[in-house]
XYZ file of C-alpha atoms in Angstrom:
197
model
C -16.575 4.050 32.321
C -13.380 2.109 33.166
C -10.588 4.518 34.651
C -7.402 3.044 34.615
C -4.729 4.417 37.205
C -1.076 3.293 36.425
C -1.255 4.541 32.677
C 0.102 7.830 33.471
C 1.800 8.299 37.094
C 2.249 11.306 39.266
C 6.298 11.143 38.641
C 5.425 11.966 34.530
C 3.482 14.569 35.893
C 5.861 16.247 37.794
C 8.469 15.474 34.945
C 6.653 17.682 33.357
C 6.150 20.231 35.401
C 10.141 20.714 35.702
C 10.237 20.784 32.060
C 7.712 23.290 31.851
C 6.779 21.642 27.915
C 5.447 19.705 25.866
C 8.040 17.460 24.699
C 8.514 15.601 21.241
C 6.300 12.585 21.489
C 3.744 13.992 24.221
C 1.271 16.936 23.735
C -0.748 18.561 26.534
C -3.771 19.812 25.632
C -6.262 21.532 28.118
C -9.523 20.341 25.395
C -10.383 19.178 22.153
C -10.687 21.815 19.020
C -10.128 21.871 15.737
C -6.142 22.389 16.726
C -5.690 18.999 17.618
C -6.070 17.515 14.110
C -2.188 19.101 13.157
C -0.896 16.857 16.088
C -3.145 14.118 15.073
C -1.110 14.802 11.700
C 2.258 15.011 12.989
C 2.515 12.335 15.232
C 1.006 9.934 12.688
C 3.744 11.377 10.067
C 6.451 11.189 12.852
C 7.477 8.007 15.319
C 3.787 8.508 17.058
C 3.274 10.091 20.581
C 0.897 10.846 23.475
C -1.992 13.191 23.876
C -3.005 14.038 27.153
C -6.595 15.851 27.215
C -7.654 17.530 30.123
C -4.662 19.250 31.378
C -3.553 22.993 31.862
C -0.165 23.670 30.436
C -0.943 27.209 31.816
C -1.427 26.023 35.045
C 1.514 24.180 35.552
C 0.185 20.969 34.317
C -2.936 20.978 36.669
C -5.921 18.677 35.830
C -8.663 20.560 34.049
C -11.904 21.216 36.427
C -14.883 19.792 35.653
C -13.266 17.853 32.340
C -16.468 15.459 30.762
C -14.019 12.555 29.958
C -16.510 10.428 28.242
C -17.342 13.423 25.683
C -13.904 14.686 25.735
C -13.182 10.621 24.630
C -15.958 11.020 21.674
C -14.975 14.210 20.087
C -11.133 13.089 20.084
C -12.724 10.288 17.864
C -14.526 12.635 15.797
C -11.250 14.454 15.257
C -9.387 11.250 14.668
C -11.966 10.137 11.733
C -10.900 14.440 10.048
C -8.118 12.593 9.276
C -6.784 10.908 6.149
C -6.197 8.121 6.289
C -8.338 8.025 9.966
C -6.057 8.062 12.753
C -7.315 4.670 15.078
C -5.263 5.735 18.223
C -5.966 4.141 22.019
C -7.695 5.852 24.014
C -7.550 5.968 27.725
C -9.473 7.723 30.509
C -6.523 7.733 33.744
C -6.855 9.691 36.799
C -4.375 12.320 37.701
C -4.492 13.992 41.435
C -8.125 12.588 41.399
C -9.625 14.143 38.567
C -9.677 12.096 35.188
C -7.181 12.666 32.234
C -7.841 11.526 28.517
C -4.541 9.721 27.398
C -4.224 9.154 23.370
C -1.450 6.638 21.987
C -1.072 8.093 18.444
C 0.559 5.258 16.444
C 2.943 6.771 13.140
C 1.368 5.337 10.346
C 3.014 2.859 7.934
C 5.038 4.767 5.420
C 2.953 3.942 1.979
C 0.546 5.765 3.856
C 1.930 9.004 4.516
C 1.351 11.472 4.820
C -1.650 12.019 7.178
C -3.705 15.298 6.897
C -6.432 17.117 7.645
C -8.594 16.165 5.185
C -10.766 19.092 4.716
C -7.209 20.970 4.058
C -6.180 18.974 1.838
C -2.462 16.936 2.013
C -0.510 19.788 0.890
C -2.307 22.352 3.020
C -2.496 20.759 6.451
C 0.451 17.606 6.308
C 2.479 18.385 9.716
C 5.489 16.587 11.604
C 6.874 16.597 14.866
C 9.548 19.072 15.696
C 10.501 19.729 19.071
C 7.238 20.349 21.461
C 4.849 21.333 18.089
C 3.852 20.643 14.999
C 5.464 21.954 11.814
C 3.546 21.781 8.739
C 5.058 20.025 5.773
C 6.447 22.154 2.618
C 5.230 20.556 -0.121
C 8.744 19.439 -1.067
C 8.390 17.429 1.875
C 4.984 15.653 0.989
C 6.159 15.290 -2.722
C 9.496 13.187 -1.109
C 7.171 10.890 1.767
C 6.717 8.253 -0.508
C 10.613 7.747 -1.663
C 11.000 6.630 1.779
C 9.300 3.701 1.316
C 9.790 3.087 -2.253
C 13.029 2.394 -4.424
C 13.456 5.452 -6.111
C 13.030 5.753 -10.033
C 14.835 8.800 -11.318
C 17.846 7.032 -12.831
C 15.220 6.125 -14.856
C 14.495 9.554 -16.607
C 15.799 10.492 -20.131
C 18.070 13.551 -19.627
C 16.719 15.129 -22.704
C 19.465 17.619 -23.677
C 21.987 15.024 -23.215
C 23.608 13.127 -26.419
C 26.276 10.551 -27.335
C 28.620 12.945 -27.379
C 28.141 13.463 -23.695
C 29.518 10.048 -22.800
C 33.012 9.245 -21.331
C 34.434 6.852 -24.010
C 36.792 5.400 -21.670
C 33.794 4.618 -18.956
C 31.907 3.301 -21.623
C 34.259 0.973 -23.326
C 35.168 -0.526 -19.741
C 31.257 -1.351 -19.172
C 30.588 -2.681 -22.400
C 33.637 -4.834 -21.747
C 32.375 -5.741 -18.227
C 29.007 -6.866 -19.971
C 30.776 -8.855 -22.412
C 31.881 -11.248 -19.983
C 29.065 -11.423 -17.791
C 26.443 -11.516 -20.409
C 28.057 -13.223 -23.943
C 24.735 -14.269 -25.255
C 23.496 -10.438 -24.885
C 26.710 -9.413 -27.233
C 26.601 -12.677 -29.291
C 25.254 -10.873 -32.471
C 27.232 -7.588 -32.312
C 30.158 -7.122 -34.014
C 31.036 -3.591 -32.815
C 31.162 -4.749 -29.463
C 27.890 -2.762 -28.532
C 24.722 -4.389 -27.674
C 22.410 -5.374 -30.636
């Protein structure tokens, strides 16, 4: 197994420890359970982050003894492929104070993808973001609204259906049809009224 050793430095480490957090785009985690898939979620939903596996938040940010990188590696990738759509992050082993450190780069998925979830939980039950140092899960407003951010949004579009005529400003009306007239003549060729055909 290739161990890199500048990915992650001793002066992020003890960053950290003065902090005494997690922090918005970096989450700690001592191992790999089924918790991990929300932050999978909410980086991939957010501007993306860093994982680090195999250190002790409890323990002031020590290395974990005894940590099995290589199967600590393949069950972050099992985890990653819970997702939908499957997170593909990078995956790093580094050493930290000797002993060796998974490090995750979560990319945020492109927007007409969003949002990512657990998929056995379904989009509206297990959809998170980033807030702070954790993961918040989405309210389903928020899901519903994900893809406006990518998309031009259609509800001008919608018939008002209690709305009539009579709910027009005559004034405002007049002065667009007007406006139209001059841009558009052909459109306003055939009516006599001044409205369009």
């Amino acid at each position: 197994m290739f161990i890199r050793r500048t990915a992650w430095n001793t002066a992020a480490t003890d960053q950290l420890r003065i902090i005494g957090t997690d922090q918005q785009m970096l989450e700690v985690k001592s191992g790999i359970g089924k918790d991990i898939r929300a932050t999978l979620s909410a980086m991939s939903n957010s501007a993306g982050g860093t994982i680090l596996i195999g250190l002790d938040e409890a323990q002031g940010f020590a290395p974990v003894p005894g940590l099995d990188a290589t199967h600590a590696r393949k069950r972050l990738v099992s985890r990653c492929e819970q997702m939908t759509p499957v997170v593909r992050p990078v995956i790093e082993v580094v050493l930290i104070e000797g002993a060796p450190v998974v490090v995750a780069t979560i990319p945020e998925i492109e927007p007409c993808h969003k949002p990512c979830y657990v998929t056995d939980q379904g989009q509206y039950g297990a959809s998170y973001t980033r807030s702070g140092d954790g993961d918040r899960r989405l309210t389903q407003y928020e899901v519903e609204r994900l893809p406006e951010e990518h998309t031009q949004s259609r509800r001008d579009e919608e018939s008002v259906t209690e709305a009539g005529l009579g709910n027009l400003d005559d004034d405002a009306l007049a002065a667009f049809i007007s406006n139209q007239r001059a841009v558009r003549p052909k459109t306003f060729a055939n009516s006599d009224d001044g409205r369009c055909p």
